[in-house]
Amino acid sequence: QVQLVESGGGLVQAGGSLRLSCAASGRTFSSYAMAWFRQAPGKEREFVSGISGSGVYTYYADSVKGRFTISRDNAKNTVYLQMNSLKPEDTAVYYCAARPGTITSGTSGYAYWGQGTQVTVSS
C-alpha cells in the first residue's frame, strides 16, 4: 500500500513558476514508477509527466516539454514537478500517481493516487 500527498500548488501569473511535491509512504518507493496527471474543469484527466523508479527515464506530454521537469529523491520518498513558463492552460488540479514497474501514460495503469493540488495560472 502506498499513500501519496501532494503539495506546492497555488496561484501564479502567466510566465511564473511553481514546484509541486509528492511525498510517498512505504519502504519500496524506488520500485514504483511515478507520474503527474492533471485535470481541468470539464476535461478528462491527462498525463503530464512520468519518471522511472531509478529516475533515469522521464517522459513528458508534448504540451509541457521544455517547460516542466520531473525528478525524484528516493532517499526522501518524494517526487517533484518543476513547472516553469506557466500558461493559463496549465490551470488544473494536479495529481501524483504511483505504480509498480514501468511508466505508462494511461490513468488506469496507476493503483495509487494522491488527493490533488490546485494550480491556477492567471493571464
C-alpha positions as a LaTeX table, in Angstrom:
\begin{tabular}{lrrr}
\hline
Residue & $x$ (\AA) & $y$ (\AA) & $z$ (\AA) \\
\hline
Gln1 & 0.00 & 0.00 & 0.00 \\
Val2 & 1.29 & 3.45 & $-0.96$ \\
Gln3 & $-0.09$ & 6.75 & 0.27 \\
Leu4 & 0.66 & 9.92 & $-1.68$ \\
Val5 & 0.38 & 13.51 & $-0.51$ \\
Glu6 & 0.86 & 16.40 & $-2.93$ \\
Ser7 & 1.82 & 19.95 & $-2.03$ \\
Gly8 & 3.05 & 23.11 & $-3.70$ \\
Gly9 & 0.06 & 24.21 & $-5.73$ \\
Gly10 & $-1.19$ & 27.76 & $-5.79$ \\
Leu11 & $-1.96$ & 30.85 & $-7.82$ \\
Val12 & 0.70 & 32.22 & $-10.14$ \\
Gln13 & 0.82 & 34.67 & $-13.01$ \\
Ala14 & 1.47 & 33.53 & $-16.55$ \\
Gly15 & 5.19 & 33.08 & $-17.10$ \\
Gly16 & 5.78 & 32.20 & $-13.47$ \\
Ser17 & 6.96 & 29.00 & $-11.82$ \\
Leu18 & 5.79 & 26.51 & $-9.23$ \\
Arg19 & 7.26 & 23.31 & $-7.84$ \\
Leu20 & 4.95 & 20.52 & $-6.85$ \\
Ser21 & 6.00 & 17.82 & $-4.41$ \\
Cys22 & 4.53 & 14.40 & $-3.78$ \\
Ala23 & 5.54 & 12.57 & $-0.62$ \\
Ala24 & 5.03 & 8.82 & $-0.57$ \\
Ser25 & 4.77 & 6.35 & 2.26 \\
Gly26 & 6.28 & 2.90 & 2.13 \\
Arg27 & 9.68 & 1.25 & 2.05 \\
Thr28 & 9.88 & 0.34 & $-1.62$ \\
Phe29 & 9.46 & 3.76 & $-3.20$ \\
Ser30 & 12.26 & 3.16 & $-5.69$ \\
Ser31 & 10.38 & 0.22 & $-7.18$ \\
Tyr32 & 7.48 & 2.43 & $-8.23$ \\
Ala33 & 7.18 & 4.46 & $-11.37$ \\
Met34 & 5.73 & 7.85 & $-10.51$ \\
Ala35 & 3.69 & 10.20 & $-12.63$ \\
Trp36 & 1.91 & 13.50 & $-12.58$ \\
Phe37 & $-1.51$ & 13.90 & $-14.15$ \\
Arg38 & $-3.78$ & 16.92 & $-14.31$ \\
Gln39 & $-7.47$ & 17.54 & $-14.70$ \\
Ala40 & $-9.03$ & 20.82 & $-15.75$ \\
Pro41 & $-12.73$ & 21.55 & $-15.18$ \\
Gly42 & $-14.87$ & 19.67 & $-17.68$ \\
Lys43 & $-11.93$ & 17.76 & $-19.11$ \\
Glu44 & $-10.54$ & 14.29 & $-18.68$ \\
Arg45 & $-7.54$ & 13.61 & $-16.51$ \\
Glu46 & $-4.41$ & 13.72 & $-18.64$ \\
Phe47 & $-0.83$ & 12.53 & $-18.33$ \\
Val48 & 1.72 & 15.28 & $-17.71$ \\
Ser49 & 4.98 & 13.53 & $-16.88$ \\
Gly50 & 6.39 & 10.27 & $-15.59$ \\
Ile51 & 9.65 & 9.02 & $-14.10$ \\
Ser52 & 11.04 & 5.54 & $-13.64$ \\
Gly53 & 11.85 & 4.09 & $-10.25$ \\
Ser54 & 15.56 & 4.79 & $-10.68$ \\
Gly55 & 14.93 & 8.26 & $-12.03$ \\
Val56 & 16.86 & 7.50 & $-15.20$ \\
Tyr57 & 13.89 & 7.60 & $-17.56$ \\
Thr58 & 11.50 & 10.51 & $-17.84$ \\
Tyr59 & 8.56 & 11.22 & $-20.12$ \\
Tyr60 & 6.56 & 14.34 & $-20.84$ \\
Ala61 & 3.37 & 15.29 & $-22.60$ \\
Asp62 & 4.07 & 17.41 & $-25.67$ \\
Ser63 & 2.21 & 20.30 & $-24.10$ \\
Val64 & 4.73 & 20.62 & $-21.25$ \\
Lys65 & 8.01 & 19.55 & $-22.87$ \\
Gly66 & 10.73 & 22.11 & $-22.31$ \\
Arg67 & 8.78 & 23.82 & $-19.52$ \\
Phe68 & 8.24 & 21.12 & $-16.88$ \\
Thr69 & 10.84 & 18.89 & $-15.24$ \\
Ile70 & 10.10 & 15.79 & $-13.19$ \\
Ser71 & 12.57 & 14.44 & $-10.67$ \\
Arg72 & 12.63 & 12.20 & $-7.62$ \\
Asp73 & 14.60 & 11.75 & $-4.43$ \\
Asn74 & 14.32 & 8.12 & $-3.40$ \\
Ala75 & 16.03 & 8.80 & $-0.07$ \\
Lys76 & 13.17 & 11.17 & 0.77 \\
Asn77 & 10.39 & 9.16 & $-0.92$ \\
Thr78 & 9.45 & 12.26 & $-2.86$ \\
Val79 & 8.79 & 13.13 & $-6.48$ \\
Tyr80 & 8.81 & 16.69 & $-7.79$ \\
Leu81 & 7.41 & 18.57 & $-10.73$ \\
Gln82 & 9.15 & 21.84 & $-11.52$ \\
Met83 & 6.86 & 23.94 & $-13.68$ \\
Asn84 & 8.29 & 26.96 & $-15.49$ \\
Ser85 & 6.85 & 29.37 & $-18.05$ \\
Leu86 & 3.38 & 28.56 & $-16.84$ \\
Lys87 & 0.41 & 29.31 & $-19.08$ \\
Pro88 & $-3.27$ & 29.81 & $-18.25$ \\
Glu89 & $-3.98$ & 26.49 & $-19.98$ \\
Asp90 & $-1.88$ & 24.75 & $-17.33$ \\
Thr91 & $-4.60$ & 25.56 & $-14.80$ \\
Ala92 & $-5.85$ & 22.28 & $-13.33$ \\
Val93 & $-5.82$ & 20.01 & $-10.33$ \\
Tyr94 & $-2.53$ & 18.13 & $-10.41$ \\
Tyr95 & $-2.40$ & 14.56 & $-9.16$ \\
Cys96 & 0.52 & 12.37 & $-8.23$ \\
Ala97 & 0.23 & 8.67 & $-9.06$ \\
Ala98 & 2.30 & 5.53 & $-8.47$ \\
Arg99 & 2.51 & 2.08 & $-9.99$ \\
Pro100 & 4.91 & $-0.82$ & $-9.60$ \\
Gly101 & 7.20 & $-1.32$ & $-12.58$ \\
Thr102 & 7.34 & 0.84 & $-15.67$ \\
Ile103 & 5.78 & 4.14 & $-16.61$ \\
Thr104 & 2.53 & 4.28 & $-18.51$ \\
Ser105 & 0.55 & 7.31 & $-19.61$ \\
Gly106 & $-2.89$ & 5.82 & $-19.01$ \\
Thr107 & $-4.73$ & 6.59 & $-15.80$ \\
Ser108 & $-5.94$ & 3.01 & $-15.46$ \\
Gly109 & $-2.38$ & 1.81 & $-15.02$ \\
Tyr110 & $-1.97$ & 3.53 & $-11.68$ \\
Ala111 & $-3.29$ & 1.99 & $-8.49$ \\
Tyr112 & $-2.28$ & 4.75 & $-6.13$ \\
Trp113 & $-3.29$ & 8.41 & $-6.29$ \\
Gly114 & $-2.88$ & 11.50 & $-4.19$ \\
Gln115 & $-5.69$ & 13.88 & $-3.34$ \\
Gly116 & $-4.57$ & 16.52 & $-5.83$ \\
Thr117 & $-3.31$ & 20.07 & $-5.57$ \\
Gln118 & $-4.78$ & 23.05 & $-7.40$ \\
Val119 & $-2.64$ & 25.05 & $-9.80$ \\
Thr120 & $-4.14$ & 28.27 & $-11.14$ \\
Val121 & $-2.33$ & 30.40 & $-13.70$ \\
Ser122 & $-3.72$ & 33.87 & $-14.28$ \\
Ser123 & $-3.26$ & 35.76 & $-17.54$ \\
\hline
\end{tabular}
